[in-house]
mmCIF file of C-alpha atoms in Angstrom:
data_model
loop_
_atom_site.group_PDB
_atom_site.id
_atom_site.type_symbol
_atom_site.label_atom_id
_atom_site.label_comp_id
_atom_site.label_asym_id
_atom_site.label_seq_id
_atom_site.Cartn_x
_atom_site.Cartn_y
_atom_site.Cartn_z
ATOM 1 C CA MET A 1167 28.501 -21.769 11.594
ATOM 2 C CA HIS A 1168 29.833 -20.329 14.750
ATOM 3 C CA PHE A 1169 31.369 -16.866 14.364
ATOM 4 C CA THR A 1170 33.309 -14.992 17.109
ATOM 5 C CA PRO A 1171 32.448 -11.288 16.900
ATOM 6 C CA THR A 1172 35.750 -9.453 15.507
ATOM 7 C CA ASN A 1173 36.701 -5.820 15.419
ATOM 8 C CA ILE A 1174 36.921 -5.047 11.859
ATOM 9 C CA GLU A 1175 40.294 -3.832 12.450
ATOM 10 C CA ASP A 1176 41.281 -7.395 12.821
ATOM 11 C CA LEU A 1177 39.564 -9.020 9.808
ATOM 12 C CA PRO A 1178 41.788 -10.343 7.051
ATOM 13 C CA THR A 1179 42.037 -7.998 4.161
ATOM 14 C CA PRO A 1180 40.720 -7.237 1.412
ATOM 15 C CA CYS A 1181 37.190 -8.482 2.472
ATOM 16 C CA CYS A 1182 33.708 -7.282 1.890
ATOM 17 C CA LEU A 1183 31.570 -5.962 4.633
ATOM 18 C CA ILE A 1184 27.909 -5.554 4.992
ATOM 19 C CA ASP A 1185 26.213 -3.039 7.108
ATOM 20 C CA LYS A 1186 23.175 -4.835 8.615
ATOM 21 C CA ALA A 1187 21.347 -2.145 9.611
ATOM 22 C CA LYS A 1188 21.709 -0.070 6.442
ATOM 23 C CA MET A 1189 20.869 -3.496 4.255
ATOM 24 C CA GLN A 1190 17.731 -4.187 6.391
ATOM 25 C CA ARG A 1191 16.514 -0.475 5.817
ATOM 26 C CA ASN A 1192 17.138 -0.609 2.104
ATOM 27 C CA ILE A 1193 15.216 -3.821 1.969
ATOM 28 C CA ALA A 1194 12.388 -2.384 4.004
ATOM 29 C CA ARG A 1195 12.194 0.703 1.696
ATOM 30 C CA LEU A 1196 11.516 -0.697 -1.440
ATOM 31 C CA SER A 1197 9.037 -3.505 0.166
ATOM 32 C CA ALA A 1198 7.110 -0.850 1.461
ATOM 33 C CA HIS A 1199 6.887 1.141 -1.709
ATOM 34 C CA ILE A 1200 6.015 -1.956 -3.942
ATOM 35 C CA GLY A 1201 3.467 -2.899 -1.412
ATOM 36 C CA ASN A 1202 1.782 0.303 -1.288
ATOM 37 C CA LEU A 1203 1.437 0.082 -5.105
ATOM 38 C CA GLN A 1204 -0.538 -3.174 -4.695
ATOM 39 C CA CYS A 1205 2.300 -5.429 -6.433
ATOM 40 C CA THR A 1206 4.943 -7.694 -5.311
ATOM 41 C CA LEU A 1207 8.624 -8.276 -5.603
ATOM 42 C CA ARG A 1208 10.552 -10.658 -7.409
ATOM 43 C CA PRO A 1209 14.068 -9.580 -6.172
ATOM 44 C CA HIS A 1210 17.059 -10.398 -8.233
ATOM 45 C CA VAL A 1211 19.656 -12.203 -6.007
ATOM 46 C CA LYS A 1212 22.421 -12.043 -8.465
ATOM 47 C CA THR A 1213 23.397 -8.778 -6.603
ATOM 48 C CA HIS A 1214 24.497 -10.664 -3.328
ATOM 49 C CA LYS A 1215 24.128 -14.622 -4.204
ATOM 50 C CA SER A 1216 23.560 -15.330 -0.612
ATOM 51 C CA ILE A 1217 20.773 -17.278 1.199
ATOM 52 C CA GLU A 1218 21.008 -15.176 4.278
ATOM 53 C CA VAL A 1219 20.487 -11.825 2.254
ATOM 54 C CA THR A 1220 17.510 -13.426 0.497
ATOM 55 C CA LYS A 1221 15.959 -14.616 3.743
ATOM 56 C CA ALA A 1222 16.276 -10.888 5.015
ATOM 57 C CA ILE A 1223 14.157 -9.842 1.917
ATOM 58 C CA ILE A 1224 11.876 -12.468 2.396
ATOM 59 C CA ASP A 1225 11.432 -11.482 6.038
ATOM 60 C CA ALA A 1226 10.470 -7.788 4.990
ATOM 61 C CA GLY A 1227 7.435 -9.424 3.062
ATOM 62 C CA ASN A 1228 5.864 -8.750 -0.301
ATOM 63 C CA VAL A 1229 7.981 -11.077 -2.128
ATOM 64 C CA LYS A 1230 6.993 -13.538 -4.940
ATOM 65 C CA GLY A 1231 9.823 -16.139 -5.801
ATOM 66 C CA ILE A 1232 13.373 -14.625 -6.767
ATOM 67 C CA THR A 1233 15.164 -13.914 -10.038
ATOM 68 C CA VAL A 1234 18.546 -15.458 -10.799
ATOM 69 C CA SER A 1235 21.231 -14.822 -13.355
ATOM 70 C CA THR A 1236 22.861 -18.303 -13.577
ATOM 71 C CA LEU A 1237 21.823 -21.728 -13.277
ATOM 72 C CA LYS A 1238 24.606 -22.175 -10.540
ATOM 73 C CA GLU A 1239 22.388 -19.409 -8.539
ATOM 74 C CA ALA A 1240 19.094 -21.588 -9.317
ATOM 75 C CA ASP A 1241 20.648 -24.792 -7.943
ATOM 76 C CA TYR A 1242 21.932 -22.995 -4.729
ATOM 77 C CA PHE A 1243 18.701 -21.314 -4.105
ATOM 78 C CA PHE A 1244 16.538 -24.294 -4.873
ATOM 79 C CA LYS A 1245 18.541 -26.428 -2.371
ATOM 80 C CA HIS A 1246 18.054 -23.830 0.274
ATOM 81 C CA GLY A 1247 14.398 -23.757 -0.140
ATOM 82 C CA MET A 1248 13.550 -21.300 -2.779
ATOM 83 C CA ASN A 1249 11.335 -22.834 -5.215
ATOM 84 C CA ASP A 1250 9.786 -20.170 -7.618
ATOM 85 C CA ILE A 1251 12.593 -19.122 -9.581
ATOM 86 C CA LEU A 1252 12.880 -17.089 -12.954
ATOM 87 C CA TYR A 1253 16.235 -17.460 -14.856
ATOM 88 C CA ALA A 1254 16.323 -13.943 -16.416
ATOM 89 C CA VAL A 1255 18.978 -14.638 -19.019
ATOM 90 C CA GLY A 1256 17.967 -15.893 -22.589
ATOM 91 C CA ILE A 1257 18.230 -19.567 -22.634
ATOM 92 C CA THR A 1258 20.422 -21.517 -24.827
ATOM 93 C CA PRO A 1259 20.317 -25.229 -25.868
ATOM 94 C CA ASN A 1260 23.118 -26.204 -23.805
ATOM 95 C CA LYS A 1261 21.422 -25.411 -20.639
ATOM 96 C CA ILE A 1262 18.157 -27.105 -21.407
ATOM 97 C CA ALA A 1263 19.305 -30.512 -19.636
ATOM 98 C CA HIS A 1264 20.420 -28.418 -16.560
ATOM 99 C CA VAL A 1265 17.049 -26.664 -16.441
ATOM 100 C CA ALA A 1266 15.153 -29.936 -17.109
ATOM 101 C CA GLN A 1267 16.937 -31.465 -14.062
ATOM 102 C CA LEU A 1268 15.699 -28.744 -11.754
ATOM 103 C CA ILE A 1269 12.374 -28.813 -12.801
ATOM 104 C CA GLN A 1270 12.348 -32.938 -12.530
ATOM 105 C CA GLN A 1271 13.229 -32.279 -8.990
ATOM 106 C CA GLY A 1272 10.291 -29.876 -8.375
ATOM 107 C CA CYS A 1273 11.479 -26.563 -8.825
ATOM 108 C CA ASP A 1274 9.111 -23.984 -10.473
ATOM 109 C CA LEU A 1275 11.596 -22.635 -12.797
ATOM 110 C CA THR A 1276 10.847 -20.187 -15.816
ATOM 111 C CA ILE A 1277 13.052 -19.514 -18.733
ATOM 112 C CA VAL A 1278 13.413 -16.641 -21.003
ATOM 113 C CA ILE A 1279 13.536 -16.258 -24.780
ATOM 114 C CA ASP A 1280 13.508 -13.512 -27.088
ATOM 115 C CA ASN A 1281 13.978 -14.911 -30.722
ATOM 116 C CA GLU A 1282 12.607 -17.522 -32.928
ATOM 117 C CA ASP A 1283 15.977 -18.799 -34.072
ATOM 118 C CA MET A 1284 16.722 -19.592 -30.628
ATOM 119 C CA LEU A 1285 13.341 -20.769 -29.799
ATOM 120 C CA SER A 1286 13.497 -23.440 -32.644
ATOM 121 C CA LEU A 1287 16.764 -24.805 -31.349
ATOM 122 C CA VAL A 1288 15.895 -24.837 -27.805
ATOM 123 C CA LEU A 1289 12.482 -26.493 -28.524
ATOM 124 C CA ASP A 1290 14.199 -29.394 -30.172
ATOM 125 C CA LYS A 1291 16.324 -29.925 -27.192
ATOM 126 C CA MET A 1292 13.304 -29.515 -24.857
ATOM 127 C CA ALA A 1293 11.812 -32.690 -26.614
ATOM 128 C CA GLU A 1294 14.532 -34.916 -25.194
ATOM 129 C CA HIS A 1295 13.202 -34.401 -21.761
ATOM 130 C CA ASN A 1296 10.031 -35.503 -19.895
ATOM 131 C CA CYS A 1297 8.850 -32.309 -18.613
ATOM 132 C CA VAL A 1298 6.985 -29.006 -19.886
ATOM 133 C CA PHE A 1299 9.190 -25.932 -19.644
ATOM 134 C CA LYS A 1300 7.649 -22.494 -18.625
ATOM 135 C CA VAL A 1301 8.814 -19.677 -20.834
ATOM 136 C CA ILE A 1302 8.506 -16.130 -20.959
ATOM 137 C CA ILE A 1303 9.261 -13.447 -23.631
ATOM 138 C CA GLU A 1304 11.890 -10.875 -22.816
ATOM 139 C CA LEU A 1305 10.916 -7.177 -24.223
ATOM 140 C CA ASP A 1306 12.886 -4.375 -25.455
ATOM 141 C CA THR A 1307 11.359 -1.628 -23.844
ATOM 142 C CA ASP A 1308 14.405 0.957 -24.167
ATOM 143 C CA GLY A 1309 16.769 -0.201 -26.527
ATOM 144 C CA HIS A 1310 19.323 -1.291 -23.816
ATOM 145 C CA ARG A 1311 20.097 -4.808 -24.781
ATOM 146 C CA SER A 1312 18.110 -7.975 -25.637
ATOM 147 C CA GLY A 1313 14.444 -8.371 -26.122
ATOM 148 C CA VAL A 1314 11.672 -8.334 -28.460
ATOM 149 C CA ASN A 1315 10.120 -4.872 -29.759
ATOM 150 C CA PRO A 1316 6.542 -4.835 -27.938
ATOM 151 C CA HIS A 1317 5.211 -3.501 -31.392
ATOM 152 C CA SER A 1318 6.590 -6.151 -33.437
ATOM 153 C CA HIS A 1319 5.244 -9.164 -35.431
ATOM 154 C CA ALA A 1320 7.798 -11.271 -33.708
ATOM 155 C CA LEU A 1321 6.169 -10.902 -30.103
ATOM 156 C CA LEU A 1322 3.035 -12.720 -31.579
ATOM 157 C CA SER A 1323 4.938 -15.196 -33.515
ATOM 158 C CA ILE A 1324 7.150 -16.208 -30.624
ATOM 159 C CA ALA A 1325 4.139 -16.665 -28.070
ATOM 160 C CA LYS A 1326 2.127 -18.632 -30.673
ATOM 161 C CA HIS A 1327 5.255 -20.765 -31.420
ATOM 162 C CA ILE A 1328 5.635 -21.620 -27.679
ATOM 163 C CA ASN A 1329 1.876 -22.377 -26.968
ATOM 164 C CA ASN A 1330 1.908 -24.807 -30.177
ATOM 165 C CA SER A 1331 4.712 -26.743 -28.469
ATOM 166 C CA ALA A 1332 4.018 -29.834 -26.549
ATOM 167 C CA HIS A 1333 7.125 -29.216 -24.422
ATOM 168 C CA ALA A 1334 6.899 -25.454 -23.502
ATOM 169 C CA LYS A 1335 4.217 -23.331 -21.852
ATOM 170 C CA PHE A 1336 3.874 -19.580 -22.531
ATOM 171 C CA GLU A 1337 3.904 -17.987 -19.101
ATOM 172 C CA GLY A 1338 3.916 -14.239 -20.023
ATOM 173 C CA VAL A 1339 6.416 -11.174 -20.575
ATOM 174 C CA MET A 1340 9.342 -9.679 -18.836
ATOM 175 C CA THR A 1341 11.590 -6.547 -19.623
ATOM 176 C CA HIS A 1342 14.473 -4.640 -17.770
ATOM 177 C CA ALA A 1343 14.848 -0.846 -18.136
ATOM 178 C CA GLY A 1344 18.833 -0.704 -18.219
ATOM 179 C CA GLU A 1345 18.580 2.660 -19.686
ATOM 180 C CA SER A 1346 17.339 3.932 -16.015
ATOM 181 C CA TYR A 1347 21.126 3.849 -15.144
ATOM 182 C CA ALA A 1348 21.537 6.838 -17.460
ATOM 183 C CA CYS A 1349 18.528 8.799 -15.752
ATOM 184 C CA PHE A 1350 20.111 11.360 -13.478
ATOM 185 C CA THR A 1351 16.940 13.472 -12.734
ATOM 186 C CA GLU A 1352 13.894 12.142 -10.896
ATOM 187 C CA LYS A 1353 11.617 13.087 -13.895
ATOM 188 C CA ALA A 1354 13.651 11.179 -16.173
ATOM 189 C CA LYS A 1355 13.539 8.339 -13.728
ATOM 190 C CA GLN A 1356 9.713 8.498 -13.650
ATOM 191 C CA ASN A 1357 9.618 8.932 -17.509
ATOM 192 C CA MET A 1358 11.716 5.596 -17.880
ATOM 193 C CA ALA A 1359 9.549 3.852 -15.108
ATOM 194 C CA ALA A 1360 6.437 4.852 -16.942
ATOM 195 C CA GLN A 1361 7.884 3.777 -20.389
ATOM 196 C CA GLU A 1362 9.086 0.392 -19.020
ATOM 197 C CA ARG A 1363 5.626 -0.289 -17.618
ATOM 198 C CA ASP A 1364 3.387 1.265 -20.325
ATOM 199 C CA LEU A 1365 5.339 -0.603 -23.355
ATOM 200 C CA THR A 1366 5.162 -3.967 -21.225
ATOM 201 C CA LEU A 1367 1.368 -3.465 -21.019
ATOM 202 C CA HIS A 1368 1.055 -2.761 -24.438
ATOM 203 C CA ALA A 1369 2.608 -6.016 -25.363
ATOM 204 C CA VAL A 1370 0.236 -7.790 -22.933
ATOM 205 C CA LYS A 1371 -2.744 -6.104 -24.783
ATOM 206 C CA ARG A 1372 -1.383 -7.260 -28.189
ATOM 207 C CA LEU A 1373 -0.905 -10.706 -26.866
ATOM 208 C CA PHE A 1374 -4.456 -10.786 -25.393
ATOM 209 C CA GLU A 1375 -6.099 -9.699 -28.650
ATOM 210 C CA VAL A 1376 -4.974 -12.884 -30.243
ATOM 211 C CA GLY A 1377 -5.975 -14.998 -27.210
ATOM 212 C CA ILE A 1378 -2.920 -15.339 -25.467
ATOM 213 C CA HIS A 1379 -3.008 -14.624 -21.755
ATOM 214 C CA CYS A 1380 0.045 -13.539 -19.801
ATOM 215 C CA ASN A 1381 0.062 -15.231 -16.455
ATOM 216 C CA THR A 1382 3.480 -13.244 -15.634
ATOM 217 C CA VAL A 1383 3.977 -9.331 -16.329
ATOM 218 C CA SER A 1384 7.440 -8.649 -15.016
ATOM 219 C CA ILE A 1385 9.285 -5.332 -14.932
ATOM 220 C CA GLY A 1386 12.130 -3.722 -12.998
ATOM 221 C CA SER A 1387 15.350 -2.197 -12.372
ATOM 222 C CA THR A 1388 16.359 -0.457 -9.113
ATOM 223 C CA PRO A 1389 15.826 2.922 -10.401
ATOM 224 C CA THR A 1390 12.418 2.573 -12.006
ATOM 225 C CA ALA A 1391 11.430 0.346 -9.090
ATOM 226 C CA PHE A 1392 11.849 3.333 -6.720
ATOM 227 C CA ALA A 1393 10.319 5.735 -9.231
ATOM 228 C CA VAL A 1394 7.280 4.054 -10.566
ATOM 229 C CA ASP A 1395 4.015 5.357 -9.244
ATOM 230 C CA GLN A 1396 1.379 2.853 -10.403
ATOM 231 C CA LEU A 1397 1.399 -0.707 -11.482
ATOM 232 C CA ASP A 1398 -1.920 -1.786 -12.366
ATOM 233 C CA GLY A 1399 -1.576 -4.937 -14.557
ATOM 234 C CA ILE A 1400 1.814 -5.596 -13.544
ATOM 235 C CA THR A 1401 2.296 -8.780 -11.698
ATOM 236 C CA GLU A 1402 5.820 -8.319 -10.242
ATOM 237 C CA VAL A 1403 8.735 -5.937 -10.012
ATOM 238 C CA ARG A 1404 12.446 -7.154 -10.141
ATOM 239 C CA ALA A 1405 15.167 -5.209 -8.730
ATOM 240 C CA GLY A 1406 18.502 -6.464 -7.176
ATOM 241 C CA VAL A 1407 21.013 -3.970 -6.144
ATOM 242 C CA TYR A 1408 18.812 -1.889 -3.802
ATOM 243 C CA VAL A 1409 19.542 -4.192 -1.167
ATOM 244 C CA PHE A 1410 23.093 -2.713 -0.597
ATOM 245 C CA PHE A 1411 22.970 0.226 -3.113
ATOM 246 C CA ASP A 1412 26.362 1.637 -4.301
ATOM 247 C CA LEU A 1413 28.014 4.716 -5.943
ATOM 248 C CA VAL A 1414 26.205 4.353 -9.080
ATOM 249 C CA MET A 1415 22.970 4.615 -7.522
ATOM 250 C CA ALA A 1416 23.812 7.393 -5.367
ATOM 251 C CA GLY A 1417 25.130 9.298 -8.482
ATOM 252 C CA LEU A 1418 21.825 8.631 -10.114
ATOM 253 C CA GLY A 1419 19.755 10.014 -6.997
ATOM 254 C CA VAL A 1420 18.181 6.728 -6.156
ATOM 255 C CA CYS A 1421 19.956 6.685 -2.592
ATOM 256 C CA ASP A 1422 22.214 8.619 -0.524
ATOM 257 C CA ILE A 1423 25.817 7.758 -0.130
ATOM 258 C CA ASP A 1424 25.143 6.858 3.443
ATOM 259 C CA ASP A 1425 22.548 4.334 2.455
ATOM 260 C CA ILE A 1426 25.372 2.123 0.898
ATOM 261 C CA ALA A 1427 25.390 -0.780 2.971
ATOM 262 C CA MET A 1428 28.432 -2.600 1.168
ATOM 263 C CA SER A 1429 32.199 -1.824 1.642
ATOM 264 C CA VAL A 1430 35.435 -3.394 0.767
ATOM 265 C CA LEU A 1431 37.759 -3.352 3.737
ATOM 266 C CA GLY A 1432 41.481 -2.906 2.836
ATOM 267 C CA THR A 1433 44.529 -2.195 4.699
ATOM 268 C CA VAL A 1434 47.164 0.592 4.106
ATOM 269 C CA ILE A 1435 50.446 -0.986 3.013
ATOM 270 C CA GLY A 1436 52.531 2.115 2.133
ATOM 271 C CA HIS A 1437 52.843 5.680 0.854
ATOM 272 C CA GLN A 1438 54.260 7.360 -1.989
ATOM 273 C CA LYS A 1439 54.571 10.981 -0.431
ATOM 274 C CA ASP A 1440 55.903 12.502 -3.575
ATOM 275 C CA LYS A 1441 52.793 11.690 -5.470
ATOM 276 C CA GLY A 1442 50.259 11.988 -2.469
ATOM 277 C CA TRP A 1443 49.296 8.324 -2.699
ATOM 278 C CA VAL A 1444 48.322 5.952 -0.154
ATOM 279 C CA ILE A 1445 48.801 2.311 -1.268
ATOM 280 C CA THR A 1446 46.188 -0.284 0.077
ATOM 281 C CA ASP A 1447 45.839 -3.934 -0.360
ATOM 282 C CA ALA A 1448 42.557 -3.780 -1.869
ATOM 283 C CA GLY A 1449 42.897 -3.422 -5.740
ATOM 284 C CA TRP A 1450 40.823 -4.032 -8.571
ATOM 285 C CA MET A 1451 40.428 -7.804 -7.798
ATOM 286 C CA ALA A 1452 39.064 -6.623 -4.342
ATOM 287 C CA MET A 1453 36.741 -3.771 -6.008
ATOM 288 C CA SER A 1454 36.115 -5.010 -9.460
ATOM 289 C CA ARG A 1455 37.127 -3.341 -12.696
ATOM 290 C CA ASP A 1456 33.680 -1.572 -13.004
ATOM 291 C CA ARG A 1457 33.995 2.022 -13.531
ATOM 292 C CA GLY A 1458 30.262 2.673 -13.282
ATOM 293 C CA THR A 1459 30.566 6.434 -12.272
ATOM 294 C CA ALA A 1460 32.925 7.396 -15.051
ATOM 295 C CA ASP A 1461 30.569 9.221 -16.766
ATOM 296 C CA HIS A 1462 28.815 10.781 -13.694
ATOM 297 C CA PRO A 1463 29.070 14.288 -12.770
ATOM 298 C CA GLN A 1464 30.953 12.981 -9.675
ATOM 299 C CA ASP A 1465 33.502 10.228 -10.792
ATOM 300 C CA TYR A 1466 34.856 8.008 -7.655
ATOM 301 C CA GLY A 1467 37.596 6.371 -9.671
ATOM 302 C CA TYR A 1468 37.351 2.511 -8.282
ATOM 303 C CA GLY A 1469 35.624 3.653 -5.116
ATOM 304 C CA LEU A 1470 35.012 6.105 -2.382
ATOM 305 C CA VAL A 1471 37.038 6.000 0.720
ATOM 306 C CA SER A 1472 34.688 6.239 3.816
ATOM 307 C CA PRO A 1473 37.044 7.536 6.767
ATOM 308 C CA SER A 1474 35.811 7.097 10.140
ATOM 309 C CA GLY A 1475 32.117 6.867 9.107
ATOM 310 C CA SER A 1476 32.206 10.002 6.898
ATOM 311 C CA HIS A 1477 31.196 9.627 3.306
ATOM 312 C CA GLU A 1478 32.404 12.946 1.993
ATOM 313 C CA ALA A 1479 33.861 12.675 -1.398
ATOM 314 C CA ARG A 1480 37.452 13.483 -0.158
ATOM 315 C CA TYR A 1481 39.328 10.448 -0.782
ATOM 316 C CA ILE A 1482 38.969 8.121 -3.653
ATOM 317 C CA MET A 1483 40.711 4.984 -5.064
ATOM 318 C CA SER A 1484 41.701 6.810 -8.109
ATOM 319 C CA ASP A 1485 43.751 4.105 -9.708
ATOM 320 C CA ALA A 1486 44.100 0.327 -9.284
ATOM 321 C CA ASN A 1487 46.101 -2.698 -9.790
ATOM 322 C CA GLN A 1488 45.305 -6.225 -9.322
ATOM 323 C CA GLU A 1489 46.176 -6.063 -5.656
ATOM 324 C CA HIS A 1490 46.908 -2.574 -5.230
ATOM 325 C CA GLY A 1491 44.910 0.318 -4.719
ATOM 326 C CA ILE A 1492 45.793 3.992 -4.982
ATOM 327 C CA ILE A 1493 44.055 6.231 -2.624
ATOM 328 C CA THR A 1494 44.247 9.937 -3.222
ATOM 329 C CA GLU A 1495 42.751 13.218 -2.215
ATOM 330 C CA VAL A 1496 40.157 14.436 -4.686
ATOM 331 C CA SER A 1497 42.594 17.109 -5.760
ATOM 332 C CA ASN A 1498 45.528 14.645 -6.283
ATOM 333 C CA ALA A 1499 44.316 11.971 -8.967
ATOM 334 C CA SER A 1500 46.788 9.535 -10.274
ATOM 335 C CA PRO A 1501 48.560 10.202 -13.507
ATOM 336 C CA GLU A 1502 46.966 9.048 -16.734
ATOM 337 C CA SER A 1503 50.003 6.697 -17.425
ATOM 338 C CA HIS A 1504 48.694 4.621 -14.449
ATOM 339 C CA SER A 1505 45.174 4.717 -15.224
ATOM 340 C CA GLU A 1506 42.574 3.358 -17.651
ATOM 341 C CA LYS A 1507 41.070 6.940 -17.563
ATOM 342 C CA HIS A 1508 41.601 10.254 -16.003
ATOM 343 C CA ILE A 1509 39.222 10.750 -13.159
ATOM 344 C CA ASP A 1510 38.519 14.439 -14.046
ATOM 345 C CA SER A 1511 40.412 17.311 -15.428
ATOM 346 C CA SER A 1512 39.974 19.080 -12.153
ATOM 347 C CA LEU A 1513 41.701 16.427 -10.288
ATOM 348 C CA ASN A 1514 44.948 16.172 -12.245
ATOM 349 C CA SER A 1515 46.790 18.847 -10.258
ATOM 350 C CA SER A 1516 50.501 17.764 -9.002
ATOM 351 C CA ALA A 1517 50.873 16.501 -5.363
ATOM 352 C CA GLU A 1518 50.957 19.191 -2.955
ATOM 353 C CA ASN A 1519 53.112 18.981 0.257
ATOM 354 C CA ASN A 1520 50.098 18.208 2.272
ATOM 355 C CA ASP A 1521 50.502 15.265 4.862
ATOM 356 C CA SER A 1522 46.957 15.120 5.922
ATOM 357 C CA ILE A 1523 46.151 12.218 3.863
ATOM 358 C CA PHE A 1524 49.239 10.100 5.286
ATOM 359 C CA THR A 1525 47.932 11.315 8.964
ATOM 360 C CA GLN A 1526 44.615 10.139 7.978
ATOM 361 C CA PHE A 1527 45.724 6.918 6.665
ATOM 362 C CA PRO A 1528 48.877 5.569 8.520
ATOM 363 C CA ALA A 1529 50.476 2.207 7.679
ATOM 364 C CA ALA A 1530 48.413 -0.703 8.857
ATOM 365 C CA LYS A 1531 45.367 1.635 9.007
ATOM 366 C CA ALA A 1532 42.163 -0.344 8.180
ATOM 367 C CA ILE A 1533 40.174 1.586 5.151
ATOM 368 C CA GLU A 1534 36.591 0.836 4.125
ATOM 369 C CA ILE A 1535 35.913 1.681 0.436
ATOM 370 C CA LEU A 1536 32.487 2.078 -1.114
ATOM 371 C CA PRO A 1537 32.050 0.301 -4.361
ATOM 372 C CA ASN A 1538 31.019 1.521 -7.911
ATOM 373 C CA HIS A 1539 28.897 -1.351 -8.626
ATOM 374 C CA ALA A 1540 27.760 -3.756 -5.540
ATOM 375 C CA CYS A 1541 27.014 -6.630 -7.839
ATOM 376 C CA ALA A 1542 30.276 -6.681 -9.396
ATOM 377 C CA THR A 1543 32.152 -6.211 -6.201
ATOM 378 C CA ALA A 1544 30.334 -8.636 -4.315
ATOM 379 C CA ALA A 1545 30.963 -11.515 -7.118
ATOM 380 C CA GLN A 1546 34.572 -11.211 -6.066
ATOM 381 C CA TYR A 1547 33.864 -12.580 -2.724
ATOM 382 C CA ASP A 1548 32.497 -16.149 -1.254
ATOM 383 C CA HIS A 1549 31.422 -14.638 1.810
ATOM 384 C CA TYR A 1550 30.724 -11.201 3.615
ATOM 385 C CA TYR A 1551 31.324 -10.097 7.159
ATOM 386 C CA VAL A 1552 28.316 -8.567 8.658
ATOM 387 C CA VAL A 1553 28.829 -5.708 10.700
ATOM 388 C CA GLU A 1554 26.960 -3.794 13.614
ATOM 389 C CA ASN A 1555 28.768 -0.847 15.050
ATOM 390 C CA GLY A 1556 32.148 -1.499 13.506
ATOM 391 C CA VAL A 1557 32.094 -5.201 14.874
ATOM 392 C CA ALA A 1558 31.899 -8.161 12.511
ATOM 393 C CA ILE A 1559 29.153 -10.200 14.270
ATOM 394 C CA ASP A 1560 28.608 -12.926 11.392
ATOM 395 C CA LYS A 1561 29.934 -14.402 8.388
ATOM 396 C CA TRP A 1562 27.396 -15.033 5.568
ATOM 397 C CA LEU A 1563 28.573 -17.179 2.662
ATOM 398 C CA SER A 1564 27.988 -16.510 -1.158
ATOM 399 C CA ILE A 1565 28.319 -18.429 -4.270
ATOM 400 C CA GLY A 1566 29.909 -17.349 -7.664
ATOM 401 C CA GLY A 1567 30.445 -18.701 -10.884
ATOM 402 C CA TRP A 1568 28.167 -20.164 -13.454
#
């Protein structure tokens, strides 16, 4: 697809921008770290859902297959040459026909299970198809969401049940340390990374003791992937948001704000001067509803404005409607009646007679806003504009839905 280089001020808004140099730097950083630990990456492509971004990850090296969160992603990436795919959401019977179709087309697709009840239902559906399904067991290593307790009898029972089926092959175990998103210190992230790794290896040991071998031992989250210092016994690490980073990752200390490669471009459509508000055409449909920094020491509302390349926390999207974003100075948050949640008690002063925000953001001004959660923001778009030095040099397509 031919794309004519375009100054970002001339792009239609709202739109999603990717800083190519920052993205490549982020990709290289994790690739090198995991490589230094003698392990490989299975990147989670749900963050970007783009073959161009995936190719950039592969070009950086040290990649073993990909992770997806929907079967639509599996279809898309398989059609673009990705063969080794882990579908990392617990499987259900109504998806087995779709999985079978991919396997029969030659896709090396692995699915996930974490309980006996679902396994029995899924195995019944598998019997309707002429293929063998590779299955791994999801472990709960931090109490965050789904998964089997690594210490439980259920772990052994499920693995044996899979092995005894003519239609399924036990492949190994996986876990995701989602609680790492509450780890604000380096020590906390290191402890969570060690817990994720060690409990996974404990499960592997228990399975080995009853004669069950794990070909795949898969762990990962972006915070723990950067914090882990030893990966002996682990076959792969999964992470996704590291390619772009976001304000949540910056708040956890995983990256600096200047590392964030994704932004949303909006246009100033008006002012409410008595309230100290700048109104932009990028609302929560453009940013997503994710308020991931709400419980952080620094709450950025719906996003942090990046004026003139500066990422100081001076202007934020303190409130948002569907197609309107309210930009305020950090000292002038929008009133509670217009917001899901007060940004911070220190931000609730009345609007002052300070015109600096209106000088900074006059009518029709292009305005870049950094997202709380890059995965959620990216999912609002079917393409990204790829930016170098303030110029959009390419347009990369992405997919959405299920």
